[in-house]
Amino acid sequence: MSSSARPQGSPRRIADSRVEISELVMPEDANILGSVFGGRVMALIDKAGAMVAIRHCRTTVVTASVDSIDFLSPLKLGDIMNFRARLTQVFSSSMEVRVDVFGEDPRTGVRELTTTAFVTMVCLGPEGRPVPAPDLLIETAGEKAEAAEAARRRKLRLARRKNS
């Protein structure tokens, strides 16, 4: 397949590649304050983003960039970490994935948004080179707005890379 050709088949829905992962915060995940290490959260964000991209492409993917990871509040020892990840837009071989992390108090069931991140993943072909990702079917006004914001972030990402 040439690098400019799009894969055959219909565009794929955002819902078809969504991922939800839950993990219990254990002592080995926490620092001396009883909060989760940021690096542990980042690793799970990357894993959730990769699973979304794999589900969309049905091929190997790699992380190209992380635009932002915003830690809003700490996850504590004994909390349940809930990762919700979904595609926001597809650009040729790259895809932006939004990952929201919620902390859940297992005693009350109360959930709080603790972290947000935007990860760019790239579809790879059998030779390990980028290949076009399937098109994304954007179905709702909310998805359309999120796709437009993804395009804005991509423009900034490319400008940063050009100026590096």
mmCIF file of C-alpha atoms in Angstrom:
data_model
loop_
_atom_site.group_PDB
_atom_site.id
_atom_site.type_symbol
_atom_site.label_atom_id
_atom_site.label_comp_id
_atom_site.label_asym_id
_atom_site.label_seq_id
_atom_site.Cartn_x
_atom_site.Cartn_y
_atom_site.Cartn_z
ATOM 1 C CA MET A 1 0.000 0.000 0.000
ATOM 2 C CA SER A 2 1.422 3.402 -0.856
ATOM 3 C CA SER A 3 1.795 5.840 1.996
ATOM 4 C CA SER A 4 -0.815 8.164 0.450
ATOM 5 C CA ALA A 5 -3.478 5.469 0.009
ATOM 6 C CA ARG A 6 -6.151 5.088 2.681
ATOM 7 C CA PRO A 7 -7.077 1.616 3.894
ATOM 8 C CA GLN A 8 -10.118 0.000 2.290
ATOM 9 C CA GLY A 9 -13.412 -0.211 4.141
ATOM 10 C CA SER A 10 -15.745 2.128 5.907
ATOM 11 C CA PRO A 11 -14.655 4.762 8.381
ATOM 12 C CA ARG A 12 -14.599 3.486 11.948
ATOM 13 C CA ARG A 13 -16.614 4.932 14.800
ATOM 14 C CA ILE A 14 -15.048 6.450 17.915
ATOM 15 C CA ALA A 15 -17.111 4.082 20.044
ATOM 16 C CA ASP A 16 -15.540 1.052 18.330
ATOM 17 C CA SER A 17 -12.082 1.725 19.774
ATOM 18 C CA ARG A 18 -12.883 3.182 23.197
ATOM 19 C CA VAL A 19 -10.990 1.723 26.133
ATOM 20 C CA GLU A 20 -11.696 1.670 29.862
ATOM 21 C CA ILE A 21 -9.086 0.306 32.251
ATOM 22 C CA SER A 22 -9.314 0.144 36.034
ATOM 23 C CA GLU A 23 -6.509 -0.538 38.487
ATOM 24 C CA LEU A 24 -6.312 -0.482 42.258
ATOM 25 C CA VAL A 25 -3.653 1.839 43.673
ATOM 26 C CA MET A 26 -1.282 -0.439 45.569
ATOM 27 C CA PRO A 27 1.665 0.458 47.849
ATOM 28 C CA GLU A 28 4.203 -0.082 45.029
ATOM 29 C CA ASP A 29 2.351 2.599 42.982
ATOM 30 C CA ALA A 30 2.553 5.265 45.691
ATOM 31 C CA ASN A 31 5.124 7.755 46.918
ATOM 32 C CA ILE A 32 5.838 8.589 50.580
ATOM 33 C CA LEU A 33 2.801 10.902 50.645
ATOM 34 C CA GLY A 34 0.497 8.025 49.662
ATOM 35 C CA SER A 35 -0.169 9.473 46.203
ATOM 36 C CA VAL A 36 0.389 7.624 42.937
ATOM 37 C CA PHE A 37 3.698 8.272 41.188
ATOM 38 C CA GLY A 38 3.076 10.496 38.155
ATOM 39 C CA GLY A 39 5.191 8.141 36.055
ATOM 40 C CA ARG A 40 2.869 5.244 36.896
ATOM 41 C CA VAL A 41 -0.133 7.262 35.684
ATOM 42 C CA MET A 42 1.784 8.290 32.542
ATOM 43 C CA ALA A 43 2.627 4.661 31.723
ATOM 44 C CA LEU A 44 -1.020 3.645 32.030
ATOM 45 C CA ILE A 45 -2.099 6.633 29.903
ATOM 46 C CA ASP A 46 0.316 5.470 27.202
ATOM 47 C CA LYS A 47 -1.002 1.906 27.438
ATOM 48 C CA ALA A 48 -4.641 3.039 27.187
ATOM 49 C CA GLY A 49 -3.776 5.266 24.212
ATOM 50 C CA ALA A 50 -2.010 2.390 22.471
ATOM 51 C CA MET A 51 -4.994 0.076 22.963
ATOM 52 C CA VAL A 52 -7.352 2.652 21.418
ATOM 53 C CA ALA A 53 -5.048 3.093 18.421
ATOM 54 C CA ILE A 54 -4.568 -0.670 17.982
ATOM 55 C CA ARG A 55 -8.335 -1.192 18.026
ATOM 56 C CA HIS A 56 -8.743 1.506 15.378
ATOM 57 C CA CYS A 57 -5.876 0.428 13.070
ATOM 58 C CA ARG A 58 -5.719 -3.293 13.859
ATOM 59 C CA THR A 59 -1.963 -3.049 13.471
ATOM 60 C CA THR A 60 1.125 -2.138 15.480
ATOM 61 C CA VAL A 61 1.243 1.418 16.824
ATOM 62 C CA VAL A 62 3.839 3.619 18.507
ATOM 63 C CA THR A 63 3.601 6.762 20.595
ATOM 64 C CA ALA A 64 4.696 9.834 18.629
ATOM 65 C CA SER A 65 4.029 12.522 21.223
ATOM 66 C CA VAL A 66 2.192 13.518 24.344
ATOM 67 C CA ASP A 67 0.828 17.037 24.032
ATOM 68 C CA SER A 68 -0.101 17.432 27.644
ATOM 69 C CA ILE A 69 -0.690 15.597 30.848
ATOM 70 C CA ASP A 70 -2.527 17.683 33.386
ATOM 71 C CA PHE A 71 -2.560 16.334 36.931
ATOM 72 C CA LEU A 72 -5.636 17.934 38.513
ATOM 73 C CA SER A 73 -5.731 16.102 41.838
ATOM 74 C CA PRO A 74 -3.852 13.201 43.406
ATOM 75 C CA LEU A 75 -4.814 9.550 43.294
ATOM 76 C CA LYS A 76 -4.348 7.995 46.715
ATOM 77 C CA LEU A 77 -3.349 4.583 48.006
ATOM 78 C CA GLY A 78 -6.436 2.360 47.938
ATOM 79 C CA ASP A 79 -8.231 4.400 45.236
ATOM 80 C CA ILE A 80 -9.382 2.760 42.033
ATOM 81 C CA MET A 81 -7.808 4.411 38.972
ATOM 82 C CA ASN A 82 -10.207 4.495 36.009
ATOM 83 C CA PHE A 83 -8.755 5.336 32.585
ATOM 84 C CA ARG A 84 -11.159 6.298 29.780
ATOM 85 C CA ALA A 85 -9.538 6.692 26.385
ATOM 86 C CA ARG A 86 -10.985 7.548 22.976
ATOM 87 C CA LEU A 87 -9.925 8.817 19.578
ATOM 88 C CA THR A 88 -10.471 12.489 18.900
ATOM 89 C CA GLN A 89 -9.181 12.626 15.301
ATOM 90 C CA VAL A 90 -7.217 10.723 12.650
ATOM 91 C CA PHE A 91 -4.577 12.412 10.472
ATOM 92 C CA SER A 92 -3.139 10.150 7.784
ATOM 93 C CA SER A 93 -1.021 7.694 9.828
ATOM 94 C CA SER A 94 -1.339 9.500 13.171
ATOM 95 C CA MET A 95 -4.227 9.575 15.609
ATOM 96 C CA GLU A 96 -4.891 11.736 18.640
ATOM 97 C CA VAL A 97 -6.228 9.938 21.707
ATOM 98 C CA ARG A 98 -7.742 11.671 24.725
ATOM 99 C CA VAL A 99 -7.264 9.909 28.049
ATOM 100 C CA ASP A 100 -9.193 10.965 31.143
ATOM 101 C CA VAL A 101 -8.251 9.463 34.492
ATOM 102 C CA PHE A 102 -10.714 9.289 37.353
ATOM 103 C CA GLY A 103 -9.991 8.404 40.944
ATOM 104 C CA GLU A 104 -12.703 6.367 42.619
ATOM 105 C CA ASP A 105 -13.082 6.080 46.362
ATOM 106 C CA PRO A 106 -13.908 2.378 46.754
ATOM 107 C CA ARG A 107 -15.785 3.016 50.006
ATOM 108 C CA THR A 108 -18.222 5.572 48.557
ATOM 109 C CA GLY A 109 -18.064 5.052 44.798
ATOM 110 C CA VAL A 110 -17.451 8.779 44.300
ATOM 111 C CA ARG A 111 -15.362 9.472 41.185
ATOM 112 C CA GLU A 112 -13.254 12.560 40.531
ATOM 113 C CA LEU A 113 -11.407 13.562 37.359
ATOM 114 C CA THR A 114 -7.727 13.554 38.346
ATOM 115 C CA THR A 115 -5.772 13.680 35.075
ATOM 116 C CA THR A 116 -6.271 14.494 31.392
ATOM 117 C CA ALA A 117 -3.875 13.761 28.546
ATOM 118 C CA PHE A 118 -3.630 13.924 24.753
ATOM 119 C CA VAL A 119 -1.435 11.280 23.134
ATOM 120 C CA THR A 120 -0.529 10.963 19.449
ATOM 121 C CA MET A 121 -0.151 7.409 18.180
ATOM 122 C CA VAL A 122 1.069 6.301 14.732
ATOM 123 C CA CYS A 123 -0.050 3.204 12.763
ATOM 124 C CA LEU A 124 2.835 1.071 11.520
ATOM 125 C CA GLY A 125 2.887 -1.412 8.671
ATOM 126 C CA PRO A 126 4.704 -4.757 8.545
ATOM 127 C CA GLU A 127 8.028 -3.031 7.742
ATOM 128 C CA GLY A 128 7.749 -0.787 10.797
ATOM 129 C CA ARG A 129 7.012 2.345 8.736
ATOM 130 C CA PRO A 130 3.957 4.604 9.130
ATOM 131 C CA VAL A 131 0.894 3.561 7.145
ATOM 132 C CA PRO A 132 -2.436 5.364 6.785
ATOM 133 C CA ALA A 133 -4.930 4.827 9.572
ATOM 134 C CA PRO A 134 -8.555 4.080 8.748
ATOM 135 C CA ASP A 135 -10.749 7.166 8.538
ATOM 136 C CA LEU A 136 -12.703 8.204 11.617
ATOM 137 C CA LEU A 137 -16.479 8.480 11.481
ATOM 138 C CA ILE A 138 -17.463 11.553 13.473
ATOM 139 C CA GLU A 139 -21.120 11.208 14.433
ATOM 140 C CA THR A 140 -22.088 13.880 16.958
ATOM 141 C CA ALA A 141 -21.675 17.622 17.435
ATOM 142 C CA GLY A 142 -19.484 16.910 20.479
ATOM 143 C CA GLU A 143 -17.227 14.622 18.446
ATOM 144 C CA LYS A 144 -17.035 17.239 15.686
ATOM 145 C CA ALA A 145 -15.981 19.939 18.188
ATOM 146 C CA GLU A 146 -13.394 17.613 19.736
ATOM 147 C CA ALA A 147 -12.018 16.752 16.261
ATOM 148 C CA ALA A 148 -11.650 20.468 15.484
ATOM 149 C CA GLU A 149 -9.717 20.983 18.736
ATOM 150 C CA ALA A 150 -7.538 17.980 17.850
ATOM 151 C CA ALA A 151 -6.739 19.596 14.495
ATOM 152 C CA ARG A 152 -5.751 22.802 16.321
ATOM 153 C CA ARG A 153 -3.469 20.856 18.696
ATOM 154 C CA ARG A 154 -1.915 19.026 15.734
ATOM 155 C CA LYS A 155 -1.115 22.322 14.037
ATOM 156 C CA LEU A 156 0.658 23.510 17.204
ATOM 157 C CA ARG A 157 2.465 20.166 17.558
ATOM 158 C CA LEU A 158 3.762 20.346 13.978
ATOM 159 C CA ALA A 159 4.855 23.973 14.447
ATOM 160 C CA ARG A 160 6.817 23.009 17.610
ATOM 161 C CA ARG A 161 8.501 20.179 15.747
ATOM 162 C CA LYS A 162 9.404 22.475 12.851
ATOM 163 C CA ASN A 163 10.928 25.051 15.237
ATOM 164 C CA SER A 164 12.944 22.467 17.211
#
